[in-house]
Amino acid sequence: MINQIKQIIENLNGYGFSVLVLVLGVLEFSFGLYKKRWNTNEKWVDIACFTIPKLVVKPLVAYYSLLVLPAILPTLKNTFDWVPFLWGCAIIAVADDLTQYWYHRLHHQVPWLWRFHRTHHSASYMGMAMASRQNIIYTLFFSQTYLTAALVYLGLGIPAIVVKGIKGTITTLAHSSIPWDKPFYQYKILHPLAWILERTISTPATHHAHHAATTDDGVGYYKGNFGNMFFWWDIIFGTAHISRQYPKAYGISHYEGDQWYAQLAWPLFKSKVPGSELAADGPMVKDDVPLQPHQLYRPDIAAQPDAEQVDATFQLQPVKA
């Protein structure tokens, strides 16, 4: 029975998530939501960051799981296989997502770590195409990846599969350029659900704010909103900003199109853009610059929704986001 359940879940996790990504991709391109901002260089950045880590990081994690863990924890295999399914899901979800929250937050607040995460924020658009846009070293040291692998080795394999599918769906939808959460803010009858939703998981409004190019408009907030699957980490640790609006500009205000290979594998490869944070002689953290009119993006969804605005901002003093 357990094996049958596992097979069903694995199929849903594989095919179901793939279908979701395909549908989102078709919708985003059909509606022209990238607005010609996905040029050749940006395509290469997104494609390289999506494919190469899967060819490098996944085999390394598999090696860690199959060889390293049995060598260092030989007597602990399947130690947690007695844990009930729902408790196993809870353990995996909290361990994986809380670890990623702090990993993500540190890369915004510790100056020398920022450049490893900068690639994810350089895109001037939001969408499925850039959801996996990460420096390969940032991806390689994902602490939650190895923690989850260890928990799977200890016997929480089926819960890990379920949580992976749920988290992948939530994070993909949060990065999507389709503002699926907008009706929750527009219709008063849905406001109670909106209040719960936006404080529980990442939504386009809260996560898009994290990818905004500026914080001057009261909507963008790259100094917080670090949560990936669960937004409640930001509520708990005082890094939340909820405005129920969408930024007019995304990315990094001083971004000038660093080469795809520099964004994929800095510091192994350096940018040829003078003054870039990824250049050989570039600054560790570069100051923002005022946005120009051509940098504004998607004014159609940036307008305030016809609903009571909520601002749950908790101040911190990060170095950079």
mmCIF file of C-alpha atoms in Angstrom, residues 121-298:
data_model
loop_
_atom_site.group_PDB
_atom_site.id
_atom_site.type_symbol
_atom_site.label_atom_id
_atom_site.label_comp_id
_atom_site.label_asym_id
_atom_site.label_seq_id
_atom_site.Cartn_x
_atom_site.Cartn_y
_atom_site.Cartn_z
ATOM 1 C CA HIS A 121 17.529 39.813 -8.838
ATOM 2 C CA SER A 122 19.090 41.102 -12.050
ATOM 3 C CA ALA A 123 16.090 40.264 -14.271
ATOM 4 C CA SER A 124 13.947 43.297 -15.089
ATOM 5 C CA TYR A 125 10.891 41.064 -15.359
ATOM 6 C CA MET A 126 9.045 38.525 -13.265
ATOM 7 C CA GLY A 127 8.014 35.155 -14.590
ATOM 8 C CA MET A 128 8.502 31.422 -14.676
ATOM 9 C CA ALA A 129 11.592 31.841 -16.860
ATOM 10 C CA MET A 130 13.599 33.466 -14.077
ATOM 11 C CA ALA A 131 12.378 31.432 -11.103
ATOM 12 C CA SER A 132 15.508 29.228 -11.246
ATOM 13 C CA ARG A 133 17.845 32.101 -12.095
ATOM 14 C CA GLN A 134 20.643 31.606 -9.560
ATOM 15 C CA ASN A 135 24.418 31.667 -9.426
ATOM 16 C CA ILE A 136 25.551 28.032 -9.487
ATOM 17 C CA ILE A 137 27.649 28.467 -6.323
ATOM 18 C CA TYR A 138 24.619 29.899 -4.518
ATOM 19 C CA THR A 139 22.693 26.817 -5.636
ATOM 20 C CA LEU A 140 25.499 24.410 -4.756
ATOM 21 C CA PHE A 141 25.567 25.552 -1.140
ATOM 22 C CA PHE A 142 21.796 25.529 -0.616
ATOM 23 C CA SER A 143 21.858 24.342 2.985
ATOM 24 C CA GLN A 144 18.257 23.140 2.903
ATOM 25 C CA THR A 145 19.066 20.774 0.007
ATOM 26 C CA TYR A 146 21.488 18.765 2.111
ATOM 27 C CA LEU A 147 19.329 18.946 5.226
ATOM 28 C CA THR A 148 16.360 17.565 3.305
ATOM 29 C CA ALA A 149 18.561 14.850 1.761
ATOM 30 C CA ALA A 150 19.623 13.847 5.275
ATOM 31 C CA LEU A 151 15.998 13.692 6.445
ATOM 32 C CA VAL A 152 15.136 11.521 3.438
ATOM 33 C CA TYR A 153 18.000 9.184 4.383
ATOM 34 C CA LEU A 154 16.560 9.061 7.904
ATOM 35 C CA GLY A 155 13.253 7.811 6.534
ATOM 36 C CA LEU A 156 11.161 10.834 5.462
ATOM 37 C CA GLY A 157 11.294 10.159 1.733
ATOM 38 C CA ILE A 158 7.564 10.220 0.922
ATOM 39 C CA PRO A 159 6.904 13.433 2.932
ATOM 40 C CA ALA A 160 9.880 15.041 1.160
ATOM 41 C CA ILE A 161 8.364 14.235 -2.243
ATOM 42 C CA VAL A 162 5.039 15.780 -1.250
ATOM 43 C CA VAL A 163 6.595 18.914 0.250
ATOM 44 C CA LYS A 164 8.839 19.356 -2.792
ATOM 45 C CA GLY A 165 5.801 19.363 -5.067
ATOM 46 C CA ILE A 166 3.866 21.809 -2.903
ATOM 47 C CA LYS A 167 6.827 24.143 -2.428
ATOM 48 C CA GLY A 168 7.708 24.063 -6.118
ATOM 49 C CA THR A 169 4.143 25.025 -6.992
ATOM 50 C CA ILE A 170 3.998 27.889 -4.471
ATOM 51 C CA THR A 171 7.370 29.384 -5.423
ATOM 52 C CA THR A 172 6.648 29.108 -9.150
ATOM 53 C CA LEU A 173 3.281 30.833 -8.722
ATOM 54 C CA ALA A 174 4.887 33.535 -6.554
ATOM 55 C CA HIS A 175 7.424 34.304 -9.305
ATOM 56 C CA SER A 176 4.820 34.170 -12.065
ATOM 57 C CA SER A 177 4.033 37.372 -13.922
ATOM 58 C CA ILE A 178 0.344 36.450 -13.670
ATOM 59 C CA PRO A 179 -1.139 38.280 -10.610
ATOM 60 C CA TRP A 180 -3.405 35.421 -9.569
ATOM 61 C CA ASP A 181 -3.789 36.874 -6.060
ATOM 62 C CA LYS A 182 -5.266 40.168 -7.300
ATOM 63 C CA PRO A 183 -8.953 39.081 -6.988
ATOM 64 C CA PHE A 184 -8.389 38.433 -3.285
ATOM 65 C CA TYR A 185 -7.620 42.148 -2.834
ATOM 66 C CA GLN A 186 -10.254 43.509 -5.201
ATOM 67 C CA TYR A 187 -13.338 41.832 -3.777
ATOM 68 C CA LYS A 188 -14.256 42.661 -0.209
ATOM 69 C CA ILE A 189 -15.827 39.264 0.412
ATOM 70 C CA LEU A 190 -12.407 37.675 -0.158
ATOM 71 C CA HIS A 191 -10.479 40.018 2.163
ATOM 72 C CA PRO A 192 -10.496 37.593 5.130
ATOM 73 C CA LEU A 193 -9.028 34.889 2.898
ATOM 74 C CA ALA A 194 -6.505 37.387 1.533
ATOM 75 C CA TRP A 195 -5.373 38.272 5.058
ATOM 76 C CA ILE A 196 -4.680 34.603 5.814
ATOM 77 C CA LEU A 197 -3.211 33.776 2.402
ATOM 78 C CA GLU A 198 -0.668 36.601 2.260
ATOM 79 C CA ARG A 199 0.583 35.845 5.764
ATOM 80 C CA THR A 200 0.906 32.116 5.142
ATOM 81 C CA ILE A 201 2.527 31.628 1.726
ATOM 82 C CA SER A 202 4.442 33.737 -0.771
ATOM 83 C CA THR A 203 2.149 35.409 -3.299
ATOM 84 C CA PRO A 204 2.893 37.502 -6.393
ATOM 85 C CA ALA A 205 2.233 40.740 -4.484
ATOM 86 C CA THR A 206 4.581 39.951 -1.593
ATOM 87 C CA HIS A 207 7.284 38.219 -3.610
ATOM 88 C CA HIS A 208 7.207 40.670 -6.499
ATOM 89 C CA ALA A 209 7.853 43.382 -3.908
ATOM 90 C CA HIS A 210 11.055 41.543 -2.997
ATOM 91 C CA HIS A 211 12.167 41.708 -6.645
ATOM 92 C CA ALA A 212 11.369 45.400 -7.077
ATOM 93 C CA ALA A 213 14.062 47.729 -8.391
ATOM 94 C CA THR A 214 13.316 50.389 -5.790
ATOM 95 C CA THR A 215 11.758 50.823 -2.361
ATOM 96 C CA ASP A 216 10.919 54.507 -2.868
ATOM 97 C CA ASP A 217 7.334 53.886 -3.949
ATOM 98 C CA GLY A 218 6.189 52.100 -0.792
ATOM 99 C CA VAL A 219 5.481 48.950 -2.814
ATOM 100 C CA GLY A 220 8.911 47.468 -3.483
ATOM 101 C CA TYR A 221 10.725 45.950 -0.527
ATOM 102 C CA TYR A 222 13.890 44.081 -1.400
ATOM 103 C CA LYS A 223 15.004 44.580 2.202
ATOM 104 C CA GLY A 224 12.585 41.879 3.318
ATOM 105 C CA ASN A 225 9.948 39.383 2.115
ATOM 106 C CA PHE A 226 12.584 36.637 2.089
ATOM 107 C CA GLY A 227 10.158 33.725 2.531
ATOM 108 C CA ASN A 228 10.014 31.103 -0.221
ATOM 109 C CA MET A 229 7.140 28.729 0.504
ATOM 110 C CA PHE A 230 5.978 30.241 3.802
ATOM 111 C CA PHE A 231 5.633 33.983 4.232
ATOM 112 C CA TRP A 232 5.050 33.595 7.952
ATOM 113 C CA TRP A 233 8.833 33.537 8.524
ATOM 114 C CA ASP A 234 8.865 37.200 7.497
ATOM 115 C CA ILE A 235 5.980 37.930 9.852
ATOM 116 C CA ILE A 236 7.722 36.133 12.730
ATOM 117 C CA PHE A 237 11.192 37.611 12.174
ATOM 118 C CA GLY A 238 10.080 41.140 11.341
ATOM 119 C CA THR A 239 10.967 41.314 7.638
ATOM 120 C CA ALA A 240 7.441 41.455 6.179
ATOM 121 C CA HIS A 241 6.000 44.149 3.934
ATOM 122 C CA ILE A 242 2.433 43.717 2.668
ATOM 123 C CA SER A 243 1.028 46.413 0.387
ATOM 124 C CA ARG A 244 -1.304 44.385 -1.891
ATOM 125 C CA GLN A 245 0.239 46.206 -4.842
ATOM 126 C CA TYR A 246 2.735 45.248 -7.559
ATOM 127 C CA PRO A 247 5.990 47.075 -8.348
ATOM 128 C CA LYS A 248 6.309 49.170 -11.495
ATOM 129 C CA ALA A 249 9.942 48.131 -11.991
ATOM 130 C CA TYR A 250 11.829 44.931 -11.289
ATOM 131 C CA GLY A 251 15.454 43.952 -11.050
ATOM 132 C CA ILE A 252 18.529 45.953 -10.046
ATOM 133 C CA SER A 253 18.469 49.663 -10.854
ATOM 134 C CA HIS A 254 22.139 49.719 -11.922
ATOM 135 C CA TYR A 255 22.058 46.434 -13.895
ATOM 136 C CA GLU A 256 23.636 46.749 -17.356
ATOM 137 C CA GLY A 257 23.376 43.210 -18.693
ATOM 138 C CA ASP A 258 26.293 41.232 -17.286
ATOM 139 C CA GLN A 259 27.281 38.282 -19.472
ATOM 140 C CA TRP A 260 25.391 35.061 -18.816
ATOM 141 C CA TYR A 261 28.524 33.143 -17.807
ATOM 142 C CA ALA A 262 29.461 35.767 -15.192
ATOM 143 C CA GLN A 263 25.971 35.640 -13.693
ATOM 144 C CA LEU A 264 25.995 31.860 -13.710
ATOM 145 C CA ALA A 265 29.431 31.284 -12.193
ATOM 146 C CA TRP A 266 30.834 34.429 -10.560
ATOM 147 C CA PRO A 267 33.570 34.591 -9.195
ATOM 148 C CA LEU A 268 34.912 31.864 -11.501
ATOM 149 C CA PHE A 269 34.017 34.149 -14.405
ATOM 150 C CA LYS A 270 33.947 37.932 -14.154
ATOM 151 C CA SER A 271 31.694 40.424 -15.894
ATOM 152 C CA LYS A 272 33.089 42.668 -18.619
ATOM 153 C CA VAL A 273 30.683 45.469 -17.683
ATOM 154 C CA PRO A 274 32.771 48.306 -16.132
ATOM 155 C CA GLY A 275 31.799 49.032 -12.541
ATOM 156 C CA SER A 276 29.540 45.995 -12.223
ATOM 157 C CA GLU A 277 29.421 44.199 -8.895
ATOM 158 C CA LEU A 278 30.483 41.102 -10.835
ATOM 159 C CA ALA A 279 33.421 42.796 -12.597
ATOM 160 C CA ALA A 280 37.019 42.070 -11.578
ATOM 161 C CA ASP A 281 37.411 45.522 -10.055
ATOM 162 C CA GLY A 282 33.758 46.073 -9.231
ATOM 163 C CA PRO A 283 32.366 47.140 -5.852
ATOM 164 C CA MET A 284 31.055 44.564 -3.403
ATOM 165 C CA VAL A 285 27.721 46.378 -3.182
ATOM 166 C CA LYS A 286 26.786 49.129 -5.605
ATOM 167 C CA ASP A 287 24.429 51.987 -4.757
ATOM 168 C CA ASP A 288 21.048 52.132 -6.445
ATOM 169 C CA VAL A 289 20.475 54.711 -9.172
ATOM 170 C CA PRO A 290 17.245 56.619 -9.970
ATOM 171 C CA LEU A 291 14.982 54.707 -12.308
ATOM 172 C CA GLN A 292 14.357 55.978 -15.829
ATOM 173 C CA PRO A 293 10.893 55.896 -17.486
ATOM 174 C CA HIS A 294 11.917 53.051 -19.817
ATOM 175 C CA GLN A 295 12.726 50.887 -16.800
ATOM 176 C CA LEU A 296 9.143 50.871 -15.577
ATOM 177 C CA TYR A 297 7.445 47.553 -16.171
ATOM 178 C CA ARG A 298 3.841 46.385 -16.449
#
